[in-house]
Structures are given as structure tokens and as C-alpha cells.
PDB file of C-alpha atoms and ligand atoms in Angstrom:
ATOM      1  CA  UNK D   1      73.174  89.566  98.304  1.00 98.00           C
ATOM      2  CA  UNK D   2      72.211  92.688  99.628  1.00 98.00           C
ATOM      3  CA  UNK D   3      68.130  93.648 100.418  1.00 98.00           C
ATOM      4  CA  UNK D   4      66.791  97.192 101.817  1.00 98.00           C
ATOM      5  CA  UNK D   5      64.030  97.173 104.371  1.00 98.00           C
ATOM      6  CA  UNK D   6      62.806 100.580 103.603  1.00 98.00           C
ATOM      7  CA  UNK D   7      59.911 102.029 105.978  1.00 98.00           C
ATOM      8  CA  UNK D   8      58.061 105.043 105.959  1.00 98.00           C
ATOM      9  CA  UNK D   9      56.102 107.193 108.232  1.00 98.00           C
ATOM     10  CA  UNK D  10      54.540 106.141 111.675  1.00 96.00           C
ATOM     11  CA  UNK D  11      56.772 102.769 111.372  1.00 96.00           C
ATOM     12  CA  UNK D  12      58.599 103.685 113.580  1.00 95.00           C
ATOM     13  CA  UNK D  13      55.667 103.373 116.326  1.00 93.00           C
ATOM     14  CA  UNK D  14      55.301  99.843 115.781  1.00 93.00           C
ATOM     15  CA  UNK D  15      54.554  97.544 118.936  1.00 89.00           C
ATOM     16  CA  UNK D  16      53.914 101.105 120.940  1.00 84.00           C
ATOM     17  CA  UNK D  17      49.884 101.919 119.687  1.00 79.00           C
ATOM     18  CA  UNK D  18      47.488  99.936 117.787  1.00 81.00           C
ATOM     19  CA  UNK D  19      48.143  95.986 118.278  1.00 82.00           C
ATOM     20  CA  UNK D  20      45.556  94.626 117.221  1.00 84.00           C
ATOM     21  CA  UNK D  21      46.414  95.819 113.787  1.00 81.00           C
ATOM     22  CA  UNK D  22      49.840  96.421 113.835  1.00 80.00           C
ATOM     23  CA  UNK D  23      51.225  93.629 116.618  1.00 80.00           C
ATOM     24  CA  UNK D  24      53.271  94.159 119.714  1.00 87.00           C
ATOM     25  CA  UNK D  25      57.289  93.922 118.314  1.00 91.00           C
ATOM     26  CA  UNK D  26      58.928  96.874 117.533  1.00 92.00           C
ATOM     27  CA  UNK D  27      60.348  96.835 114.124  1.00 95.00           C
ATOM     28  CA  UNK D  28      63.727  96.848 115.419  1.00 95.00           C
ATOM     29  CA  UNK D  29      63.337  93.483 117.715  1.00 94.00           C
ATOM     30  CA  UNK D  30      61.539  92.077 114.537  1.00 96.00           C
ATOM     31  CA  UNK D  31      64.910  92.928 112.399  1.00 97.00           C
ATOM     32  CA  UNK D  32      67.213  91.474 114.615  1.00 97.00           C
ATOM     33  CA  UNK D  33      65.316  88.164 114.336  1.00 96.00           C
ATOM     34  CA  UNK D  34      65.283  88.899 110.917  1.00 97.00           C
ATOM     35  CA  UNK D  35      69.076  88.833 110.955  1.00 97.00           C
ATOM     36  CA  UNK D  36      70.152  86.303 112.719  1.00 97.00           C
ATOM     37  CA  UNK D  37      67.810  83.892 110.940  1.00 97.00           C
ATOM     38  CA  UNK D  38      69.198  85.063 107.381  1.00 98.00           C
ATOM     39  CA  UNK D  39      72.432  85.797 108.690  1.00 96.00           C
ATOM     40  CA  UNK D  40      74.038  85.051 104.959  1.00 96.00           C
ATOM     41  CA  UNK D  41      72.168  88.080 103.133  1.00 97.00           C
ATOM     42  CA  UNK D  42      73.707  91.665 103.850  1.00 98.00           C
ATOM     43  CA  UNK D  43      70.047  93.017 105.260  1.00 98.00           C
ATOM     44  CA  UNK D  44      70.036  96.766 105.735  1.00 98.00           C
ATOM     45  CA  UNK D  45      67.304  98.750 107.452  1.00 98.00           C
ATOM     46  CA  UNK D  46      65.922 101.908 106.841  1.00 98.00           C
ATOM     47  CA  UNK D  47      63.142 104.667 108.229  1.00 98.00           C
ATOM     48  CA  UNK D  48      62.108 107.767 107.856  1.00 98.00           C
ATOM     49  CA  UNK D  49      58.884 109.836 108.120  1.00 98.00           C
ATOM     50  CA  UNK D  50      59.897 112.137 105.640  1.00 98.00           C
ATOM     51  CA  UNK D  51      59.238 111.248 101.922  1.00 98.00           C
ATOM     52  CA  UNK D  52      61.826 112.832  99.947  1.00 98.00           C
ATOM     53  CA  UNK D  53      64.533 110.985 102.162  1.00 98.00           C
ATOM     54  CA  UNK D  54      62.751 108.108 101.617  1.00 99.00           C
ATOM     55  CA  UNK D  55      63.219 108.575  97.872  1.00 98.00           C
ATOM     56  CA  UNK D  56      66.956 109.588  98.001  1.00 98.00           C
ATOM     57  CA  UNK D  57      67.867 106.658 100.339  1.00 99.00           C
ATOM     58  CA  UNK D  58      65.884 104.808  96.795  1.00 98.00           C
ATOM     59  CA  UNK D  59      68.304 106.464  94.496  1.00 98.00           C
ATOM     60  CA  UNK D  60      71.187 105.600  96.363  1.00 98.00           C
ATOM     61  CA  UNK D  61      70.545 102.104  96.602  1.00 98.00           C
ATOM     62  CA  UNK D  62      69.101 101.314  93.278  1.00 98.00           C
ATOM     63  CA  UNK D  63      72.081 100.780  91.185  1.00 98.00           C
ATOM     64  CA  UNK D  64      73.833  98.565  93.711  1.00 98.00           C
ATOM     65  CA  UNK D  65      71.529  96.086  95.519  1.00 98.00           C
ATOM     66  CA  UNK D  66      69.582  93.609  94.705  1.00 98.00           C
ATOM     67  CA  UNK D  67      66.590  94.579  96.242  1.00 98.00           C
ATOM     68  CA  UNK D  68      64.091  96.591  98.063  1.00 98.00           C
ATOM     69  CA  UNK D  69      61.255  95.781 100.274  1.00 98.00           C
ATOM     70  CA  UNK D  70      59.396  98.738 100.835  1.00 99.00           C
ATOM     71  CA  UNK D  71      56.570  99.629 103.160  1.00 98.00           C
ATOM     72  CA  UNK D  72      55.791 103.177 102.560  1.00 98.00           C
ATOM     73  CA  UNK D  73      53.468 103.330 104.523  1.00 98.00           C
ATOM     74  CA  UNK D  74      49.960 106.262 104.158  1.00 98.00           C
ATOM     75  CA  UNK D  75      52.568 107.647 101.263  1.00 98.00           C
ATOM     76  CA  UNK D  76      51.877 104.492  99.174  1.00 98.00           C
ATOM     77  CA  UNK D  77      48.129 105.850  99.045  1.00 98.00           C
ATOM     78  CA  UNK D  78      49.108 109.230  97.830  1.00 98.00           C
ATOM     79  CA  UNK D  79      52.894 109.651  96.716  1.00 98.00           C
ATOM     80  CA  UNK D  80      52.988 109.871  92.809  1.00 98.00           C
ATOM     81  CA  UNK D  81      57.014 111.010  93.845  1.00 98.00           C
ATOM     82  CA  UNK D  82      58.210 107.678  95.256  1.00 98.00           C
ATOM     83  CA  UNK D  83      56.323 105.680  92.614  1.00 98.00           C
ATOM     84  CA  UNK D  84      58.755 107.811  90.038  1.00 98.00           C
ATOM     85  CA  UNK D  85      61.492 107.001  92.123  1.00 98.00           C
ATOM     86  CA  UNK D  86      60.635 103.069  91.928  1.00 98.00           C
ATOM     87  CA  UNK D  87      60.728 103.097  88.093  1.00 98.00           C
ATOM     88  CA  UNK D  88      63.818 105.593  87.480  1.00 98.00           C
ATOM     89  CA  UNK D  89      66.068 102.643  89.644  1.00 98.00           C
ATOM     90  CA  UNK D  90      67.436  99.089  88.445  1.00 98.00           C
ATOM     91  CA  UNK D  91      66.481  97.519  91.987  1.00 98.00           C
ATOM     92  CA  UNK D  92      63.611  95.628  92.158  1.00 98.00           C
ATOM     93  CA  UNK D  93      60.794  96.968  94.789  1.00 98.00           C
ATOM     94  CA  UNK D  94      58.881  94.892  96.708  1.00 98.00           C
ATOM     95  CA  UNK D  95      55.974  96.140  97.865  1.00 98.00           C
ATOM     96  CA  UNK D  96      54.319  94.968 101.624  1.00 98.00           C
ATOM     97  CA  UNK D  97      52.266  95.561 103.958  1.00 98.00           C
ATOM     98  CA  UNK D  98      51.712  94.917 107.736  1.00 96.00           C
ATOM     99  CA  UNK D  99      47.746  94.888 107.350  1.00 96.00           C
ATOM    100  CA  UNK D 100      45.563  93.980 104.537  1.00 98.00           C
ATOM    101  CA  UNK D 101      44.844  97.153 102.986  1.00 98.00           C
ATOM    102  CA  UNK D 102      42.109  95.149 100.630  1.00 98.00           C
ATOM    103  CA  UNK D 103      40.464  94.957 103.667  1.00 98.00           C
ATOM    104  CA  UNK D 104      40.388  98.103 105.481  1.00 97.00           C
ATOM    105  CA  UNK D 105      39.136 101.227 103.833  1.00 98.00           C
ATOM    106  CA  UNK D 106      38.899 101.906 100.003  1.00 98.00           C
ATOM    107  CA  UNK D 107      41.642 104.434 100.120  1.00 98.00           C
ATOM    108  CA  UNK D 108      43.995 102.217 101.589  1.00 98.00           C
ATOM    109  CA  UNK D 109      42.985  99.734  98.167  1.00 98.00           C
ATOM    110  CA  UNK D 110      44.929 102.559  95.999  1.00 98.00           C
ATOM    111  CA  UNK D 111      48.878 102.215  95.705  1.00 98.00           C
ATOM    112  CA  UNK D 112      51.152 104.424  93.164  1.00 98.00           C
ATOM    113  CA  UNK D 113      53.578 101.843  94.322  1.00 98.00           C
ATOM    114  CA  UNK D 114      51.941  98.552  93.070  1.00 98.00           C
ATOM    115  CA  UNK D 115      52.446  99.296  89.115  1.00 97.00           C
ATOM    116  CA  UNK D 116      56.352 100.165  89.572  1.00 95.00           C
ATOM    117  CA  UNK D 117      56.786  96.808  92.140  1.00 98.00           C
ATOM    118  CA  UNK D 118      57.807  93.607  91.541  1.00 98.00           C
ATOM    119  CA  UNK D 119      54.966  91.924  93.237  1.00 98.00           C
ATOM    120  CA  UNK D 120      53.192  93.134  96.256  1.00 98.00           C
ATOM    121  CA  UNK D 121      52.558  90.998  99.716  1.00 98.00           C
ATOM    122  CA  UNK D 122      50.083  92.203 102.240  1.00 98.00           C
ATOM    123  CA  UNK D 123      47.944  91.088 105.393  1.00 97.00           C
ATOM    124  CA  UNK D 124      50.981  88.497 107.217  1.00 97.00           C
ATOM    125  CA  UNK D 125      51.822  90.814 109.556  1.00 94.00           C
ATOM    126  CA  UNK D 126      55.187  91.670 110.211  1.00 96.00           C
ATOM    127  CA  UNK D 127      55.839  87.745 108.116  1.00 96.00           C
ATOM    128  CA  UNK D 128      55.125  89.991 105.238  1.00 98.00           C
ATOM    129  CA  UNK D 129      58.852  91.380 105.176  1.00 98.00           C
ATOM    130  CA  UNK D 130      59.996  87.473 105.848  1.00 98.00           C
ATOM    131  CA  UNK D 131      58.040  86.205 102.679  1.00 98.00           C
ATOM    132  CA  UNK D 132      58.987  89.017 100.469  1.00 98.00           C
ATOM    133  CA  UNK D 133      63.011  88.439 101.733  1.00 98.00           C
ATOM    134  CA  UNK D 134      62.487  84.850 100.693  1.00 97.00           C
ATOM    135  CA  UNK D 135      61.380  85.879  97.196  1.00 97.00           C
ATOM    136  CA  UNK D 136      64.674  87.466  96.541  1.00 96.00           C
ATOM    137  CA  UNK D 137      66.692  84.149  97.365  1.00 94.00           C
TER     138      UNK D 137
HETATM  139  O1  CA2 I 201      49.730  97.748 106.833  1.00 65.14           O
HETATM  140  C1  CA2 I 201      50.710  98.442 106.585  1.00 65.14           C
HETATM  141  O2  CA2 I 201      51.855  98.014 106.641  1.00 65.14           O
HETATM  142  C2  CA2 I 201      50.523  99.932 106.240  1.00 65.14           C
HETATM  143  O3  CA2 I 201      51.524 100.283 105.279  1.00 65.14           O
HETATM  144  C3  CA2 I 201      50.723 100.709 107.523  1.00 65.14           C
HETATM  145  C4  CA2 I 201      50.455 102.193 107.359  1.00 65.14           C
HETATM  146  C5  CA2 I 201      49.105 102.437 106.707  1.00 65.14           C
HETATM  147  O4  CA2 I 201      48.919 103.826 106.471  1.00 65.14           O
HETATM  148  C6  CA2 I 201      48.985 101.678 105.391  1.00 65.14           C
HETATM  149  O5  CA2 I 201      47.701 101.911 104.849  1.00 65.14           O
HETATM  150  C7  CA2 I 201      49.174 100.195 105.627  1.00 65.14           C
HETATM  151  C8  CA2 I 201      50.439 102.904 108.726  1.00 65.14           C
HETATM  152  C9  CA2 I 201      51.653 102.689 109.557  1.00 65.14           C
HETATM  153  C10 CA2 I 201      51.391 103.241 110.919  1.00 65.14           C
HETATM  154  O6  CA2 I 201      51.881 102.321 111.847  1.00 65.14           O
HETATM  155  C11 CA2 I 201      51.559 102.511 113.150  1.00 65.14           C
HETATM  156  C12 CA2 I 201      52.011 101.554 114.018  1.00 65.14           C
HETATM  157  C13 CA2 I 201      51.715 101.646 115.355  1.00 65.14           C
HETATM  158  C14 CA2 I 201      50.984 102.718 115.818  1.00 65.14           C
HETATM  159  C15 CA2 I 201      50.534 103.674 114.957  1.00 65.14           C
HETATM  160  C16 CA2 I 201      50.827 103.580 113.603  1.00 65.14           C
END
């Protein structure tokens, strides 16, 4: 089986600023857990702060894997372009979240990801990635 973590922008500052929302692992450390606990699922990994390479890196997988859990980040709130991108591909899309946006402010309640998504998990921390992996098994 083969799964996409896909992250967007300011990911990749995880476990540097803001713990108390975000936590204190770097995403990296957190994937290499990750890996070695579900070391029989080919799990690939995947950042950028830039939102059309986070839709091409969509295209390329989305005729070949099985899935895609995707944390786009602030461009879940606002990108109209990757929620195209979610329903032009064959890969389902989970959607997560670190925080829970329900909770924080209303803008952060809107997501042009949500409609094209399988489901959506939000507010486990970085066990959000963990229990939408497990979904796909
Ligand atoms: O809770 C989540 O996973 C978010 O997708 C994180 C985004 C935020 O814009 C979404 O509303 C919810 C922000 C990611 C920024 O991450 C940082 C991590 C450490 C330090 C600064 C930013």
C-alpha cells in the first residue's frame, strides 16, 4: 500500500515556534516514528510552502497510490486550486489537522478541501496523521 503525507506551508516549522498549539516534534522525528511503527505500508512524505507544487506533487500521485493525507495547511482556508486538484485525481484525500480549527477562529472553520475529502480528522495533534493512516488499512 502506498499513502502520501502531503504538508503545506509553515509545516515545516513544526516543534521550532508555537507549542502549545502545534507540540514540540518536528515533523520529520514524528515520521520516522511513523515508519518504523507501520513499517509494512510504503509511507512517503512530502512539503512544500508553495501551492502549485503542492498540487502537482497531487497530480502525480493520484493515479497510483492509494492515498493521501493532506494537511494544507492556511491554503485549506483559501485555495479553491488544490480543492480542484483533489477532485480531478482517483486517490482518496484525507483531510487533517494538527489543531482544532472548529475551535480557533471562524476562518479557520472554512475548508475548500473538506467537500473533495474522504473524511476529515482534526484536533489529535500530530495523532491526527496516525488515525487517518489507520483509516486506509
Ligand atoms: O492545525 C493544523 O494542522 C493547521 O493546518 C495548521 C496551519 C493553520 O493555518 C491551519 O489553520 C490549521 C498552520 C501551520 C503552521 O504551523 C506552524 C508550526 C510551528 C510554528 C509556526 C507555524
Amino acid at each position: 500500500m502506498k499513502i502520501l503525507i502531503l504538508n503545506g506551508p509553515n509545516l515545516n516549522l513544526l516543534g521550532r515556534r508555537e507549542p502549545s498549539i502545534y507540540g514540540n516534534l518536528t515533523f520529520d522525528e514524528y515520521f520516522e516514528t511513523l515508519k518504523k511503527k507501520y513499517n509494512n505500508i510504503a509511507l512517503h512524505y512530502y512539503q512544500s510552502n508553495v501551492e502549485g507544487e503542492l498540487i502537482n506533487k497531487l497530480h502525480e500521485v493520484g493515479f497510483s497510490f492509494d492515498g493521501v493525507i493532506l494537511n494544507a495547511g492556511a491554503y485549506t482556508h483559501t485555495s479553491v486550486a488544490i480543492g480542484d486538484a483533489i477532485k480531478g485525481i482517483e486517490t482518496p484525500v484525507i483531510e487533517v489537522h494538527i489543531s482544532n480549527v472548529h475551535a480557533r477562529e471562524e476562518f479557520r472553520h472554512v475548508s475548500y478541501i473538506a467537500p473533495n475529502a474522504k473524511g476529515v480528522i482534526a484536533g489529535f495533534g500530530l495523532q491526527s496523521y496516525e488515525l487517518a493512516l489507520m483509516s486506509f488499512l
